[in-house]
PDB file of C-alpha atoms in Angstrom:
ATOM      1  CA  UNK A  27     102.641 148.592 119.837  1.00 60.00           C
ATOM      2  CA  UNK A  28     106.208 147.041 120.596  1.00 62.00           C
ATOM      3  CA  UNK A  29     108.359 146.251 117.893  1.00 68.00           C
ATOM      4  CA  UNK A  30     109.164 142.466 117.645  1.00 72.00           C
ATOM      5  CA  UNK A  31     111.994 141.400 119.378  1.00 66.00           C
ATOM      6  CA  UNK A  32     113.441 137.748 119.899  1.00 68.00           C
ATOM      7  CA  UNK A  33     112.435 136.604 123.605  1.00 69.00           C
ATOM      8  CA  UNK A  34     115.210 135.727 125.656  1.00 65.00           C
ATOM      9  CA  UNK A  35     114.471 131.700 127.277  1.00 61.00           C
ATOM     10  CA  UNK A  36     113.496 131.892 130.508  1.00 61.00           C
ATOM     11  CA  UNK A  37     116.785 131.522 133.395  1.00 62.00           C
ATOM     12  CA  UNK A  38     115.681 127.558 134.328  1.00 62.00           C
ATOM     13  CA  UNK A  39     115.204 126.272 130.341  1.00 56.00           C
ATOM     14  CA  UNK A  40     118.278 124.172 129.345  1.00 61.00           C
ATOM     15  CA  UNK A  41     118.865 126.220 126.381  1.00 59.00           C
ATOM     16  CA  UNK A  42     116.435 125.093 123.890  1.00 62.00           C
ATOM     17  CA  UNK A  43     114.092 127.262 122.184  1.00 60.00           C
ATOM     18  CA  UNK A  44     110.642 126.581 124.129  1.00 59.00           C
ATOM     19  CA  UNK A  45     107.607 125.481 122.468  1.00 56.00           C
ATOM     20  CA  UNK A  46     104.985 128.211 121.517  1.00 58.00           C
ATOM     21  CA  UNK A  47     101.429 127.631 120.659  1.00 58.00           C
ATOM     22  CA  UNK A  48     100.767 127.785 116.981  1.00 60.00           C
ATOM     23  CA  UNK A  49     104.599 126.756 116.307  1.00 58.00           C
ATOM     24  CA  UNK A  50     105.830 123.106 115.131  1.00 62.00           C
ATOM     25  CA  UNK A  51     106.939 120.362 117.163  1.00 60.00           C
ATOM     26  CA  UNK A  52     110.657 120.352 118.309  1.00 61.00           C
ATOM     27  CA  UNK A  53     112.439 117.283 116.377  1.00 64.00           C
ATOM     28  CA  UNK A  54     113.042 114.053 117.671  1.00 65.00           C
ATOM     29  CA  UNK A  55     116.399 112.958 118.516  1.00 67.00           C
ATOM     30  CA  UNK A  56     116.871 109.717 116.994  1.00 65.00           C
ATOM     31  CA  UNK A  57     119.842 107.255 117.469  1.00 61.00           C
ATOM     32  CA  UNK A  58     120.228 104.907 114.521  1.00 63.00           C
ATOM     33  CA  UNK A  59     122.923 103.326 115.355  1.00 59.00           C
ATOM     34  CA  UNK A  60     120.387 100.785 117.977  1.00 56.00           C
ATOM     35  CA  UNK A  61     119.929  98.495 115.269  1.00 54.00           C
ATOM     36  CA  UNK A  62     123.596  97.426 114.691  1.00 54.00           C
ATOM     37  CA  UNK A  63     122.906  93.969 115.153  1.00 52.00           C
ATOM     38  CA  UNK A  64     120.211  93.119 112.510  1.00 51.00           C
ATOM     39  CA  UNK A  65     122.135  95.350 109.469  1.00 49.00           C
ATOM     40  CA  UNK A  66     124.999  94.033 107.593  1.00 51.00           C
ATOM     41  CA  UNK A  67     127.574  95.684 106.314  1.00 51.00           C
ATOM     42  CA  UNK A  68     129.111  95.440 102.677  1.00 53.00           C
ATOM     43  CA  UNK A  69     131.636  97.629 101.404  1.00 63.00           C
ATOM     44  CA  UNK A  70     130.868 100.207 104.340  1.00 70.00           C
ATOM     45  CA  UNK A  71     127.180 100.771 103.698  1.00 75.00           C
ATOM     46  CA  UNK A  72     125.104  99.652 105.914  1.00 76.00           C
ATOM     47  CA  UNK A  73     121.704  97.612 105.050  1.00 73.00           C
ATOM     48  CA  UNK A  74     118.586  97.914 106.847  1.00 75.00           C
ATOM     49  CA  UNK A  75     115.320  96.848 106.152  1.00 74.00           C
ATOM     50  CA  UNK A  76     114.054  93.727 104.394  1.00 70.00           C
ATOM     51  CA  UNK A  77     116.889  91.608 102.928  1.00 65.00           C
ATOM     52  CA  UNK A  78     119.184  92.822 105.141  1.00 69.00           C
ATOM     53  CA  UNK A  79     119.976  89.647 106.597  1.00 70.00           C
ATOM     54  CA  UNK A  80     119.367  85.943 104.931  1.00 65.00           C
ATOM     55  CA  UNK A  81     116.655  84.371 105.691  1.00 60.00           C
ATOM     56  CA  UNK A  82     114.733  81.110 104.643  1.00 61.00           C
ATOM     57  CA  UNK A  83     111.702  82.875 103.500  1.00 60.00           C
ATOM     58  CA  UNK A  84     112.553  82.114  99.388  1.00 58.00           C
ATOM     59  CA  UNK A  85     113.870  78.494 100.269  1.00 60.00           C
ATOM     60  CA  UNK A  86     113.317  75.402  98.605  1.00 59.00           C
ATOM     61  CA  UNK A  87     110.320  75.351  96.386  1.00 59.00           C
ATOM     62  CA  UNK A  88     108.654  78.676  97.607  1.00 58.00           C
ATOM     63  CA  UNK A  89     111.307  80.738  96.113  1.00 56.00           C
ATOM     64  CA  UNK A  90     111.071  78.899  92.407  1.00 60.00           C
ATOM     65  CA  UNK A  91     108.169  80.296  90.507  1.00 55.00           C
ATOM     66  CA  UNK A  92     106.490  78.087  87.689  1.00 58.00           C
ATOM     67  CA  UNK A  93     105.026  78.617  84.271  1.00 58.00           C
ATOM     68  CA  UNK A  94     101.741  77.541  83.130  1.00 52.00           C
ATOM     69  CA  UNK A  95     102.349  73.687  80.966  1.00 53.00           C
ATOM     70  CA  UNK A  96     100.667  74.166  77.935  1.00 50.00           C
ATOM     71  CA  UNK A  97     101.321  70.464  77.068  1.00 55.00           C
ATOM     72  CA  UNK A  98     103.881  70.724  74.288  1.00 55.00           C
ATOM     73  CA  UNK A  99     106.543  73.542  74.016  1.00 55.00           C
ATOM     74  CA  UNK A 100     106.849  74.078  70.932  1.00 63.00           C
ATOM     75  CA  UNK A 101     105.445  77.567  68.894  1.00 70.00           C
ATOM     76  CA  UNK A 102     102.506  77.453  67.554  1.00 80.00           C
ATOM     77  CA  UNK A 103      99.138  79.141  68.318  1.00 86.00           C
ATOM     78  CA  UNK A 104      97.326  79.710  71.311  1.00 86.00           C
ATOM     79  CA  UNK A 105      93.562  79.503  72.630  1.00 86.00           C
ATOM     80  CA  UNK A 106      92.256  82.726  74.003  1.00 84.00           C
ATOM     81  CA  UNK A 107      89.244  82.439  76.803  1.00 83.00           C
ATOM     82  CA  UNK A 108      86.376  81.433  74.714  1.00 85.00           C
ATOM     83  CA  UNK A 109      88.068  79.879  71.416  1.00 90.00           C
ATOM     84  CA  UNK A 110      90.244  80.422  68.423  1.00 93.00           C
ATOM     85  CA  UNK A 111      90.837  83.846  67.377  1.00 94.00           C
ATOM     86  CA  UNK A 112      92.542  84.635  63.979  1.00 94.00           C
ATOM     87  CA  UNK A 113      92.957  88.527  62.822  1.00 94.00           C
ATOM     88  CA  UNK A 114      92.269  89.591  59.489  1.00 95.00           C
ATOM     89  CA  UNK A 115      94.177  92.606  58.061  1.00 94.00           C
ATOM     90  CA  UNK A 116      93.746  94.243  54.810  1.00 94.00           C
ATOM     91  CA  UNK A 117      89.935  94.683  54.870  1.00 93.00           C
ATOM     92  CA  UNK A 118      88.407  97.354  52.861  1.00 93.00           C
ATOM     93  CA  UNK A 119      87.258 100.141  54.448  1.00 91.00           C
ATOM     94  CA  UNK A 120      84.146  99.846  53.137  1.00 91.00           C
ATOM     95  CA  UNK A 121      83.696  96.211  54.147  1.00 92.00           C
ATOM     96  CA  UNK A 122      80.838  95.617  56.135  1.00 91.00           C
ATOM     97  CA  UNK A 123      80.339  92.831  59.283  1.00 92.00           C
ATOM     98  CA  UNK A 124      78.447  91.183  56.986  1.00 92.00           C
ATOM     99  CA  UNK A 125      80.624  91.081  53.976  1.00 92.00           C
ATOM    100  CA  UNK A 126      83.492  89.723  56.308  1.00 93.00           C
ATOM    101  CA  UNK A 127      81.037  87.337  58.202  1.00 93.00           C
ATOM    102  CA  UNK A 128      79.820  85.640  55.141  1.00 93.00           C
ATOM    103  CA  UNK A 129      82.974  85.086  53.599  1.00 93.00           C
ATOM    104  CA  UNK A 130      84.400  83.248  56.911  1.00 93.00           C
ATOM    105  CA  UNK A 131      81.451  81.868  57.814  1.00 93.00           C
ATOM    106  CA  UNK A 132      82.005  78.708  55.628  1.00 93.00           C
ATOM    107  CA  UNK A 133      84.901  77.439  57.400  1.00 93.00           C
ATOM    108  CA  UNK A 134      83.147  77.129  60.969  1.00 92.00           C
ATOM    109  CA  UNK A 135      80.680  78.684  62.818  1.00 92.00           C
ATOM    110  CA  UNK A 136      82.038  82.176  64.453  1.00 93.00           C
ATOM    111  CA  UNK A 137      81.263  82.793  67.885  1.00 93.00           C
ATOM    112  CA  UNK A 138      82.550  85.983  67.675  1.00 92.00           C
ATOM    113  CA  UNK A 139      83.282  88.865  65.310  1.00 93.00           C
ATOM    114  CA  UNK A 140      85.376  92.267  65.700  1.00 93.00           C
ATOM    115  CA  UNK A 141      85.091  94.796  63.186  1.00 93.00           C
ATOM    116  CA  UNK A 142      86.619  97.546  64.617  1.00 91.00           C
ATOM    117  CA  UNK A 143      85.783 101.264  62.690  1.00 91.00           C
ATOM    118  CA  UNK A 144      87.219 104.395  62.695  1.00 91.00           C
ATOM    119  CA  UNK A 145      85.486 107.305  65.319  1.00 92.00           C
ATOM    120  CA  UNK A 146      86.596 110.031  62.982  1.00 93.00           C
ATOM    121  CA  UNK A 147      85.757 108.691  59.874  1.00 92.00           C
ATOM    122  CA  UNK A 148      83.214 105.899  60.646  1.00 90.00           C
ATOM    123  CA  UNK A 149      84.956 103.719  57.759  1.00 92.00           C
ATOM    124  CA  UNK A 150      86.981 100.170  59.058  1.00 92.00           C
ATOM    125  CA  UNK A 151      90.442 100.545  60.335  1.00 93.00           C
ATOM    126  CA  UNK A 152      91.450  97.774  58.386  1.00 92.00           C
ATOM    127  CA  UNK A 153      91.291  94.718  60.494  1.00 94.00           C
ATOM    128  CA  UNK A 154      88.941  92.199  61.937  1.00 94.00           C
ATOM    129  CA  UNK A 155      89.137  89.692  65.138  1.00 95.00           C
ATOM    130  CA  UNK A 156      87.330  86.687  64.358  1.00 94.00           C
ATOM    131  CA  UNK A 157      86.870  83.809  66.611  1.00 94.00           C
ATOM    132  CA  UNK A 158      85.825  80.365  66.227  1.00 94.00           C
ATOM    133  CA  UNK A 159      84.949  77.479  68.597  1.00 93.00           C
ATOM    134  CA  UNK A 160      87.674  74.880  67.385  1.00 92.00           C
ATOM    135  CA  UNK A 161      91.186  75.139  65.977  1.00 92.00           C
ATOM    136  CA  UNK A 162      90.765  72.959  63.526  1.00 93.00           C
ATOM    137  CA  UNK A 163      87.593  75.548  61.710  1.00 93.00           C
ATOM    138  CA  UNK A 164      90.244  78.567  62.401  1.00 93.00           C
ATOM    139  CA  UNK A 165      92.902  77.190  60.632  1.00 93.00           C
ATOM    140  CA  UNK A 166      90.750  76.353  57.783  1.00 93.00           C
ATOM    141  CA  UNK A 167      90.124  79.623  57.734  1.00 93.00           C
ATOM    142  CA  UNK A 168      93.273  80.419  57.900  1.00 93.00           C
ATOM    143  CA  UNK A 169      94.666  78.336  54.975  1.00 93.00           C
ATOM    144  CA  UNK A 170      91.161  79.178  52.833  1.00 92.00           C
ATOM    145  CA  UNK A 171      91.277  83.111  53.658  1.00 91.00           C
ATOM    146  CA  UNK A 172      94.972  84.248  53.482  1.00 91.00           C
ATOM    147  CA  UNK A 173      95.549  86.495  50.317  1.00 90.00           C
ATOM    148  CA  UNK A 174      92.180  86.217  49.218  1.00 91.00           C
ATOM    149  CA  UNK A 175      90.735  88.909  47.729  1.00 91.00           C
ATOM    150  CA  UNK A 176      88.000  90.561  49.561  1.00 90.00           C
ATOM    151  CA  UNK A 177      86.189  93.716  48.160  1.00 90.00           C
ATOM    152  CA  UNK A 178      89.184  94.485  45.833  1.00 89.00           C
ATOM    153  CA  UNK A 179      91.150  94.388  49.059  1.00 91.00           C
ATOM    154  CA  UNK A 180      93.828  91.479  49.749  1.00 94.00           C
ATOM    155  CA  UNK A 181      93.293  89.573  53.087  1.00 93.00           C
ATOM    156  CA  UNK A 182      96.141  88.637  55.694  1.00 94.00           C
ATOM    157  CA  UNK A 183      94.874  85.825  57.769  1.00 94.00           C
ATOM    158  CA  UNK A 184      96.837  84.559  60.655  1.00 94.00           C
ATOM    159  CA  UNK A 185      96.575  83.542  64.506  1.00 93.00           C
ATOM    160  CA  UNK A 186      95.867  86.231  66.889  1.00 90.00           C
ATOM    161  CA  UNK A 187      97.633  84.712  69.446  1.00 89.00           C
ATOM    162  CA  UNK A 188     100.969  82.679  69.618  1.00 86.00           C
ATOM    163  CA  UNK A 189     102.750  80.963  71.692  1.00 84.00           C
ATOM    164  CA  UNK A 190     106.491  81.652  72.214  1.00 78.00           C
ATOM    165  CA  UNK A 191     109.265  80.022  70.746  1.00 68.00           C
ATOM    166  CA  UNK A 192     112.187  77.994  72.656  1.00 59.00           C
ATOM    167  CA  UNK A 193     112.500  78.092  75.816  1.00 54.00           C
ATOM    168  CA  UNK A 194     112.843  81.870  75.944  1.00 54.00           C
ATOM    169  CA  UNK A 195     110.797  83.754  76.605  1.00 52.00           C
ATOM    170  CA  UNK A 196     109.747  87.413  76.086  1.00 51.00           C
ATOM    171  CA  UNK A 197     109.063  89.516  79.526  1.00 52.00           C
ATOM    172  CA  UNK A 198     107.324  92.769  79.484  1.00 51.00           C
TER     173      UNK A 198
END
């Protein structure tokens, strides 16, 4: 066995370190200075790449984005997919869908019904989602249900979704 020694490049290489089998690709020499033309300069950086330069792709109307008309502007609430939702807080924990079905079940007929419970305990978290076909039947609920007493329990009933208010409004 010979101990490892650096190999010398042959006499006609140019100096560089030869590729081996098994070794990694000698880098590229890149000149980025080619593309002078399309980058602009500000303050001394340079700018490459989309929005480098202006262009008309955001002009005239496809640049301005609208918002969905929902008739009037003003606050107030808002249909969901399938109807009117309003969401009841303060139910008892021991309430059942029933309980909470029959008591707003006078006011309209409910197309849907959300009585979410607990996984650990198995008791009601405390709230209900409670949708109805028109918004006339929901806000009777509304105006019939809020701070009612339910199961010794006093009931919060308002619109489960709104729409905002002003012109404003809230991004995410």
């Amino acid at each position: 066995l010979k101990p490892w020694a650096p190999r010398e490049p042959p006499a006609e290489s140019d100096g560089r370190p030869q590729s081996r089998p098994n070794s990694r690709p000698a880098a590229m020499d890149v000149d980025y200075d080619e593309d002078e033309g399309t980058a602009t300069k500000t303050a001394g950086r340079k700018i490459k790449g989309r929005g480098a330069e202006d262009d008309d792709r955001y002009a005239g109307k496809a640049g301005k984005f609208e918002r969905l008309d929902h008739g009037d502007d003003e606050a107030g609430p808002a249909r969901s997919i399938e109807g009117w939702v309003v969401i009841v807080s303060g139910v008892h924990e021991e309430a059942q869908e029933d309980d909470v079905f029959e008591a707003f079940a006078e006011f309209g007929d409910i197309k849907n019904l959300h009585l979410n419970l607990d996984r650990r305990t198995g008791f009601v978290k405390g709230y209900a989602f409670i949708e109805y076909e028109t918004k006339q039947e929901a806000a009777k609920a509304i105006k019939g249900m809020d701070g009612q007493q339910l199961l010794d329990s006093r009931l919060a009933v308002q619109w489960a979704f709104t729409k905002p208010s002003g012109g404003k409004q809230r991004r995410r």
